[in-house]
Short mmCIF file of C-alpha atoms and ligand atoms in Angstrom, two decimals:
data_model
loop_
_atom_site.label_atom_id
_atom_site.label_comp_id
_atom_site.label_asym_id
_atom_site.label_seq_id
_atom_site.Cartn_x
_atom_site.Cartn_y
_atom_site.Cartn_z
CA MET A 25 -2.38 -28.19 21.03
CA THR A 26 -5.30 -30.56 20.70
CA THR A 27 -6.95 -31.14 17.38
CA ASP A 28 -10.16 -32.79 18.62
CA THR A 29 -12.15 -29.78 19.74
CA PRO A 30 -10.14 -26.68 18.99
CA ILE A 31 -10.81 -23.24 20.40
CA LEU A 32 -11.81 -21.03 17.48
CA TYR A 33 -11.56 -17.23 17.36
CA ILE A 34 -13.36 -15.54 14.50
CA VAL A 35 -11.52 -12.29 13.82
CA VAL A 36 -13.55 -9.51 12.24
CA PRO A 37 -11.99 -6.15 11.33
CA CYS A 38 -14.57 -3.35 11.38
CA PHE A 39 -14.25 0.16 10.04
CA ASN A 40 -17.41 2.29 10.26
CA GLU A 41 -19.56 -0.82 10.21
CA GLN A 42 -22.44 0.28 12.46
CA GLU A 43 -24.99 -0.63 9.78
CA ALA A 44 -23.61 -4.06 8.98
CA LEU A 45 -22.41 -5.17 12.40
CA PRO A 46 -25.69 -6.06 14.18
CA GLY A 47 -26.85 -8.32 11.34
CA SER A 48 -23.43 -9.87 10.90
CA HIS A 49 -23.09 -10.50 14.62
CA GLU A 50 -26.42 -12.26 14.77
CA ARG A 51 -25.41 -14.64 11.99
CA LEU A 52 -21.93 -15.25 13.34
CA ILE A 53 -23.07 -15.96 16.90
CA ASN A 54 -25.74 -18.37 15.65
CA LEU A 55 -23.14 -20.22 13.62
CA MET A 56 -20.86 -20.29 16.64
CA HIS A 57 -23.59 -21.82 18.83
CA GLU A 58 -24.34 -24.39 16.19
CA MET A 59 -20.70 -25.41 15.88
CA LYS A 60 -20.37 -25.60 19.66
CA SER A 61 -23.45 -27.76 19.99
CA GLN A 62 -22.03 -30.13 17.37
CA ASP A 63 -18.80 -30.29 19.36
CA LEU A 64 -16.91 -29.03 16.34
CA ILE A 65 -15.26 -26.29 18.37
CA ALA A 66 -14.57 -25.85 22.08
CA THR A 67 -16.81 -23.83 24.37
CA GLY A 68 -14.09 -21.22 24.90
CA SER A 69 -14.42 -20.12 21.26
CA LYS A 70 -15.16 -16.45 20.65
CA LEU A 71 -15.92 -13.70 18.17
CA LEU A 72 -13.22 -11.04 18.19
CA TYR A 73 -14.13 -7.67 16.68
CA ILE A 74 -11.39 -5.22 15.83
CA ASP A 75 -12.51 -1.63 15.59
CA ASP A 76 -10.13 0.00 13.14
CA GLY A 77 -10.55 3.56 14.47
CA SER A 78 -14.16 3.90 13.34
CA ARG A 79 -15.74 7.33 13.41
CA ASP A 80 -19.27 6.02 13.92
CA ASP A 81 -20.79 3.94 16.72
CA THR A 82 -19.03 0.70 15.81
CA TRP A 83 -17.04 0.56 19.03
CA GLN A 84 -20.07 1.27 21.24
CA LEU A 85 -21.79 -1.66 19.54
CA ILE A 86 -18.81 -3.97 20.09
CA ASP A 87 -18.53 -2.82 23.69
CA GLU A 88 -22.18 -3.61 24.36
CA LEU A 89 -21.95 -7.00 22.67
CA ALA A 90 -18.86 -7.90 24.71
CA ALA A 91 -20.49 -6.73 27.94
CA GLY A 92 -23.53 -8.88 27.22
CA SER A 93 -21.74 -12.10 26.33
CA SER A 94 -18.60 -13.95 27.28
CA GLU A 95 -18.41 -15.19 23.70
CA VAL A 96 -17.58 -11.76 22.34
CA ALA A 97 -14.35 -9.80 22.67
CA GLY A 98 -13.23 -6.54 21.13
CA VAL A 99 -10.09 -4.58 20.42
CA LYS A 100 -10.19 -0.89 19.59
CA LEU A 101 -7.32 0.51 17.58
CA ALA A 102 -6.43 4.08 18.46
CA CYS A 103 -6.80 5.28 14.89
CA ASN A 104 -7.64 3.96 11.46
CA SER A 105 -4.71 1.75 10.48
CA GLY A 106 -6.09 -0.08 7.48
CA HIS A 107 -7.73 -3.44 6.97
CA GLN A 108 -4.49 -5.48 6.85
CA ASN A 109 -3.10 -3.95 10.02
CA ALA A 110 -6.42 -4.33 11.82
CA LEU A 111 -6.42 -7.99 10.83
CA MET A 112 -2.87 -8.46 12.10
CA ALA A 113 -3.83 -6.78 15.38
CA GLY A 114 -6.75 -9.18 15.74
CA LEU A 115 -4.74 -12.27 14.88
CA SER A 116 -1.96 -11.38 17.28
CA GLN A 117 -4.48 -10.96 20.12
CA ALA A 118 -6.41 -14.09 19.20
CA VAL A 119 -3.40 -16.37 18.91
CA GLU A 120 -2.75 -16.09 22.64
CA HIS A 121 -6.06 -17.70 23.46
CA CYS A 122 -7.01 -20.08 20.68
CA ASP A 123 -6.01 -23.03 18.50
CA ILE A 124 -7.46 -21.73 15.25
CA THR A 125 -8.53 -18.37 13.83
CA VAL A 126 -10.90 -17.56 11.01
CA SER A 127 -10.67 -14.05 9.57
CA ILE A 128 -13.67 -12.59 7.80
CA ASP A 129 -14.87 -9.14 6.70
CA ALA A 130 -17.59 -7.51 8.77
CA ASP A 131 -19.98 -7.24 5.83
CA LEU A 132 -20.17 -11.06 5.57
CA GLN A 133 -19.89 -11.01 1.77
CA ASP A 134 -18.09 -14.29 2.25
CA ASP A 135 -20.23 -17.30 3.04
CA ILE A 136 -19.91 -18.08 6.73
CA ASN A 137 -21.52 -21.48 6.19
CA VAL A 138 -18.22 -22.86 4.91
CA ILE A 139 -16.52 -22.17 8.26
CA PRO A 140 -17.50 -25.64 9.63
CA THR A 141 -15.91 -27.19 6.51
CA MET A 142 -12.78 -25.15 7.17
CA VAL A 143 -12.64 -26.51 10.70
CA GLU A 144 -13.08 -30.04 9.38
CA ARG A 145 -10.13 -29.51 7.03
CA TYR A 146 -8.07 -28.28 9.95
CA LYS A 147 -8.89 -31.45 11.82
CA GLN A 148 -7.72 -33.41 8.80
CA GLY A 149 -4.34 -31.77 9.16
CA CYS A 150 -4.43 -28.49 7.23
CA ASP A 151 -2.86 -25.42 8.79
CA ILE A 152 -4.36 -22.89 6.40
CA VAL A 153 -7.71 -23.17 4.65
CA PHE A 154 -8.45 -20.52 2.03
CA GLY A 155 -11.97 -19.41 1.31
CA VAL A 156 -12.18 -18.97 -2.45
CA ARG A 157 -15.01 -17.23 -4.32
CA ARG A 158 -16.44 -19.23 -7.11
CA GLU A 159 -17.72 -16.20 -9.00
CA ARG A 160 -18.20 -12.53 -8.29
CA LYS A 161 -21.60 -11.77 -9.74
CA SER A 162 -22.52 -9.66 -6.74
CA ASP A 163 -19.56 -7.30 -7.14
CA SER A 164 -19.85 -4.42 -9.56
CA TRP A 165 -18.52 -4.86 -13.11
CA PHE A 166 -15.75 -2.40 -12.32
CA LYS A 167 -14.64 -4.21 -9.16
CA ARG A 168 -14.74 -7.57 -10.93
CA THR A 169 -12.61 -6.51 -13.89
CA THR A 170 -10.08 -4.52 -11.89
CA ALA A 171 -9.74 -7.39 -9.41
CA GLY A 172 -9.33 -9.87 -12.28
CA MET A 173 -6.62 -7.74 -13.87
CA PHE A 174 -4.91 -7.34 -10.54
CA TYR A 175 -4.67 -11.08 -9.90
CA LYS A 176 -3.34 -11.65 -13.42
CA LEU A 177 -0.71 -8.95 -13.06
CA MET A 178 0.35 -10.30 -9.68
CA ASN A 179 0.81 -13.79 -11.09
CA ARG A 180 2.77 -12.41 -14.04
CA LEU A 181 5.06 -10.61 -11.64
CA GLY A 182 5.66 -13.83 -9.79
CA VAL A 183 3.70 -12.99 -6.62
CA ASP A 184 2.09 -16.11 -5.27
CA THR A 185 -1.57 -15.43 -4.50
CA ILE A 186 -4.62 -17.64 -4.59
CA ASN A 187 -7.00 -16.37 -7.27
CA ASN A 188 -10.23 -14.96 -5.89
CA HIS A 189 -9.19 -15.41 -2.31
CA ALA A 190 -9.40 -12.33 -0.14
CA ASP A 191 -8.82 -12.49 3.58
CA PHE A 192 -11.41 -15.11 4.47
CA ARG A 193 -9.29 -17.94 5.76
CA LEU A 194 -8.70 -20.32 8.62
CA MET A 195 -5.25 -20.37 10.16
CA SER A 196 -3.92 -22.66 12.83
CA ARG A 197 -2.09 -21.24 15.81
CA ARG A 198 1.31 -22.05 14.42
CA ALA A 199 0.46 -20.55 11.03
CA VAL A 200 -0.58 -17.29 12.72
CA LEU A 201 2.62 -17.30 14.79
CA ALA A 202 4.62 -17.77 11.59
CA LEU A 203 2.71 -14.94 9.92
CA LEU A 204 3.41 -12.66 12.89
CA ASP A 205 7.12 -13.22 12.26
CA TYR A 206 6.79 -11.14 9.10
CA LYS A 207 7.48 -7.75 10.59
CA GLU A 208 7.12 -5.65 7.44
CA ARG A 209 5.06 -2.47 7.46
CA ASN A 210 3.63 -2.69 3.94
CA LEU A 211 1.33 -5.56 4.61
CA PHE A 212 -0.19 -7.77 1.98
CA ILE A 213 -1.19 -10.73 4.09
CA ARG A 214 -2.58 -12.92 1.32
CA GLY A 215 0.80 -12.83 -0.41
CA ILE A 216 2.58 -13.93 2.76
CA VAL A 217 0.35 -16.83 3.78
CA THR A 218 1.11 -18.72 0.58
CA LYS A 219 4.80 -18.48 1.48
CA LEU A 220 4.47 -20.06 4.93
CA GLY A 221 4.68 -23.52 3.43
CA TYR A 222 2.28 -25.35 5.72
CA LYS A 223 -0.33 -27.70 4.38
CA THR A 224 -3.15 -25.71 2.81
CA ASP A 225 -6.51 -26.36 1.23
CA CYS A 226 -9.31 -24.35 -0.38
CA VAL A 227 -13.04 -24.29 0.20
CA TYR A 228 -15.27 -22.71 -2.43
CA TYR A 229 -18.35 -20.52 -2.03
CA ASP A 230 -20.39 -17.89 -3.83
CA ARG A 231 -19.80 -14.34 -2.76
CA SER A 232 -22.90 -12.37 -1.91
CA ALA A 233 -23.52 -8.64 -1.87
CA ARG A 234 -22.56 -6.45 1.08
CA MET A 235 -25.19 -6.81 3.84
CA ALA A 236 -25.38 -3.14 4.79
CA GLY A 237 -23.36 0.03 4.61
CA GLU A 238 -20.92 0.90 1.86
CA SER A 239 -17.62 -0.52 0.67
CA LYS A 240 -14.78 0.75 2.83
CA TYR A 241 -12.36 0.22 -0.04
CA PRO A 242 -12.69 3.21 -2.33
CA LEU A 243 -10.64 3.27 -5.53
CA ARG A 244 -7.78 5.12 -3.84
CA LYS A 245 -7.36 2.44 -1.16
CA MET A 246 -7.69 -0.32 -3.76
CA VAL A 247 -4.92 1.14 -5.92
CA ASN A 248 -2.65 1.62 -2.89
CA PHE A 249 -3.34 -1.94 -1.83
CA ALA A 250 -2.47 -3.25 -5.30
CA ILE A 251 0.77 -1.25 -5.39
CA ASP A 252 1.67 -2.57 -1.93
CA GLY A 253 0.99 -6.10 -3.07
CA ILE A 254 3.28 -5.80 -6.06
CA THR A 255 6.14 -3.79 -4.61
CA SER A 256 6.29 -5.87 -1.42
CA PHE A 257 6.86 -9.10 -3.29
CA SER A 258 8.41 -8.43 -6.63
CA VAL A 259 11.58 -6.83 -7.95
CA LYS A 260 10.42 -7.42 -11.51
CA PRO A 261 9.59 -3.73 -12.16
CA VAL A 262 13.26 -2.90 -11.41
CA ARG A 263 14.44 -5.65 -13.73
CA LEU A 264 12.20 -4.19 -16.40
CA VAL A 265 14.17 -0.90 -16.25
CA MET A 266 17.37 -2.86 -16.75
CA GLN A 267 15.87 -4.77 -19.66
CA VAL A 268 14.71 -1.56 -21.36
CA GLY A 269 18.25 -0.20 -20.88
CA LEU A 270 19.72 -3.24 -22.61
CA LEU A 271 17.16 -2.92 -25.39
CA PHE A 272 18.26 0.71 -25.89
CA LEU A 273 21.86 -0.47 -26.07
CA ILE A 274 20.95 -2.89 -28.84
CA ILE A 275 19.11 -0.12 -30.68
CA ALA A 276 22.22 2.08 -30.26
CA LEU A 277 24.34 -0.63 -31.91
CA ILE A 278 21.88 -0.95 -34.78
CA MET A 279 21.95 2.84 -35.13
CA LEU A 280 25.73 2.70 -35.17
CA ALA A 281 25.69 0.33 -38.14
CA TYR A 282 23.08 2.45 -39.88
CA VAL A 283 24.96 5.69 -39.25
CA LEU A 284 28.23 4.18 -40.50
CA THR A 285 26.64 2.98 -43.75
CA ALA A 286 24.95 6.34 -44.27
CA TYR A 287 28.24 8.10 -43.55
CA PHE A 288 30.27 6.06 -46.03
CA MET A 289 27.59 6.37 -48.68
CA GLY A 290 27.81 10.12 -48.20
CA ARG A 291 24.20 10.45 -47.10
CA ALA A 292 24.89 11.62 -43.55
CA VAL A 293 24.16 15.26 -42.81
CA SER A 294 27.02 16.66 -40.76
CA GLY A 295 26.33 16.57 -37.01
CA TRP A 296 23.59 13.93 -37.32
CA PRO A 297 25.69 10.77 -36.68
CA SER A 298 27.14 11.95 -33.37
CA LEU A 299 23.83 13.36 -32.23
CA ILE A 300 21.72 10.31 -32.96
CA LEU A 301 24.28 7.92 -31.45
CA SER A 302 24.58 10.01 -28.27
CA VAL A 303 20.81 9.99 -27.80
CA TRP A 304 20.55 6.20 -27.82
CA LEU A 305 23.79 5.48 -26.01
CA VAL A 306 23.23 7.97 -23.20
CA GLY A 307 19.66 6.72 -22.83
CA ALA A 308 20.86 3.14 -22.62
CA PHE A 309 23.55 3.91 -20.04
CA VAL A 310 21.20 5.95 -17.85
CA LEU A 311 18.64 3.13 -17.80
CA ILE A 312 21.24 0.42 -17.18
CA GLY A 313 22.67 2.55 -14.36
CA LEU A 314 19.22 2.92 -12.83
CA GLY A 315 18.67 -0.82 -13.19
CA ILE A 316 21.91 -1.57 -11.35
CA ILE A 317 21.05 0.84 -8.54
CA GLY A 318 17.57 -0.69 -8.50
CA GLU A 319 19.02 -4.17 -7.95
CA TYR A 320 20.89 -2.92 -4.89
CA VAL A 321 17.87 -1.03 -3.59
CA GLY A 322 15.89 -4.23 -4.07
CA LYS A 323 18.43 -6.15 -1.98
CA ILE A 324 18.34 -3.52 0.77
CA TYR A 325 14.57 -3.69 0.67
CA THR A 326 14.50 -7.45 1.21
CA GLU A 327 17.01 -7.07 4.05
CA VAL A 328 15.09 -4.37 5.90
CA LYS A 329 11.89 -6.36 5.65
CA ASN A 330 13.68 -8.81 7.88
CA ARG A 331 11.48 -11.70 6.86
CA PRO A 332 12.05 -15.07 8.47
CA ARG A 333 14.34 -17.26 6.37
CA TYR A 334 12.45 -20.49 6.88
CA ASN A 335 9.61 -21.99 8.72
CA VAL A 336 9.90 -25.37 10.46
CA ASP A 337 7.12 -27.86 9.84
CA THR A 338 8.05 -30.84 12.03
CA THR A 339 11.09 -32.11 13.85
CA VAL A 340 11.99 -35.60 15.04
CA GLY A 341 14.44 -36.64 17.67
CA LEU A 342 14.75 -33.18 19.17
CA ASN A 343 13.32 -32.10 22.56
CA SER A 344 13.70 -35.66 23.81
CA GLU A 345 12.97 -34.73 27.45
CA GLU A 346 9.65 -33.22 26.51
CA GLU A 347 8.56 -36.23 24.52
CA GLN A 348 9.29 -38.75 27.27
N1 UDP B 11 -11.76 -2.27 6.92
C1 UDP B 11 -10.91 -1.92 7.97
N2 UDP B 11 -10.17 -0.78 7.85
C2 UDP B 11 -10.18 0.01 6.72
C3 UDP B 11 -11.01 -0.41 5.65
C4 UDP B 11 -11.78 -1.55 5.77
O1 UDP B 11 -10.85 -2.59 8.99
O2 UDP B 11 -9.48 1.01 6.68
C5 UDP B 11 -12.57 -3.50 7.04
C6 UDP B 11 -14.06 -3.34 6.78
O3 UDP B 11 -14.74 -2.95 7.95
C7 UDP B 11 -14.44 -4.72 6.32
C8 UDP B 11 -13.20 -5.22 5.61
O4 UDP B 11 -12.13 -4.38 6.04
O5 UDP B 11 -14.68 -5.60 7.42
C9 UDP B 11 -13.33 -5.17 4.11
O6 UDP B 11 -13.85 -3.95 3.68
P1 UDP B 11 -15.00 -3.83 2.59
O7 UDP B 11 -15.99 -4.92 2.76
O8 UDP B 11 -15.53 -2.44 2.61
O9 UDP B 11 -14.15 -4.08 1.26
P2 UDP B 11 -14.69 -4.70 -0.12
O10 UDP B 11 -15.42 -5.95 0.21
O11 UDP B 11 -15.55 -3.65 -0.72
O12 UDP B 11 -13.43 -4.93 -0.88
MG1 MG B 12 -16.80 -6.29 1.50
#
């Protein structure tokens, strides 16, 4: 892999984007030409559009663009598989042909003018460069607050994400290959990339409004995405069940002391002590039992995800034949 003039593939997932695509393409291709003329990226660099099973004319558009230019390529998924899967599909195709990838949404809400800076950072030795939004004025109040709450909750639960970073990022070839080693089905890519361990950096920009068309992330998809993000990375909710169980056990013990005093002072109505103690004790044992089962289910879950155990950064003294 050479780092002087890398081949760049810009990967763009598109779902029903016929309104936004022509404008976005125009801007992306201009940027591409500019970067090529500055020798920032190699001439073999391309735009790669992934049609995520669109029901409008998105694929026809991509097809025409690809037919008209060797700088455009397209992949059509057989049916709508979701943004994260479409992105994975694109990255896995791109990685075979390029040194670096930049992923960006088709509506270009993220500022494409920071892409050259991302490439510069790559040349300085970064494997992953995150695009981070400085502020979200252009998003609706609702989207801003829910997103803010989501990032906070994720961090509380111990999931490593970069605040205000969506899926606008540069990844080197080896970072993409490492990402592709995560074979899980419930994908939350931005949680995985922070785990890869390679050298990373952030570039900041202001997020603008969607160029055309409507958001393809209705509330339902957003909630599902958030649940995926949490449950794919954190066993804390299970631990919480266990903790509530233990809390109930403590309450049961307090109740025991209370019941005993009441009993000896002759204030206990007959039948009440056994009843009240059973309620708390049974509750505590049920929750603790669920917590224990949850721990095992959590272990099984991490096993079936089959994630790679480690990720090698550099080696010395190995492959001596190759080096000579
Ligand atoms: N997208 C996709 N498949 C889907 C939903 C969305 O490929 O099922 C793409 C969409 O075309 C866009 C990106 O994912 O390029 C982000 O979607 P959008 O901009 O609508 O999300 P928002 O910015 O509103 O969160
Ligand atoms: Mg958008």
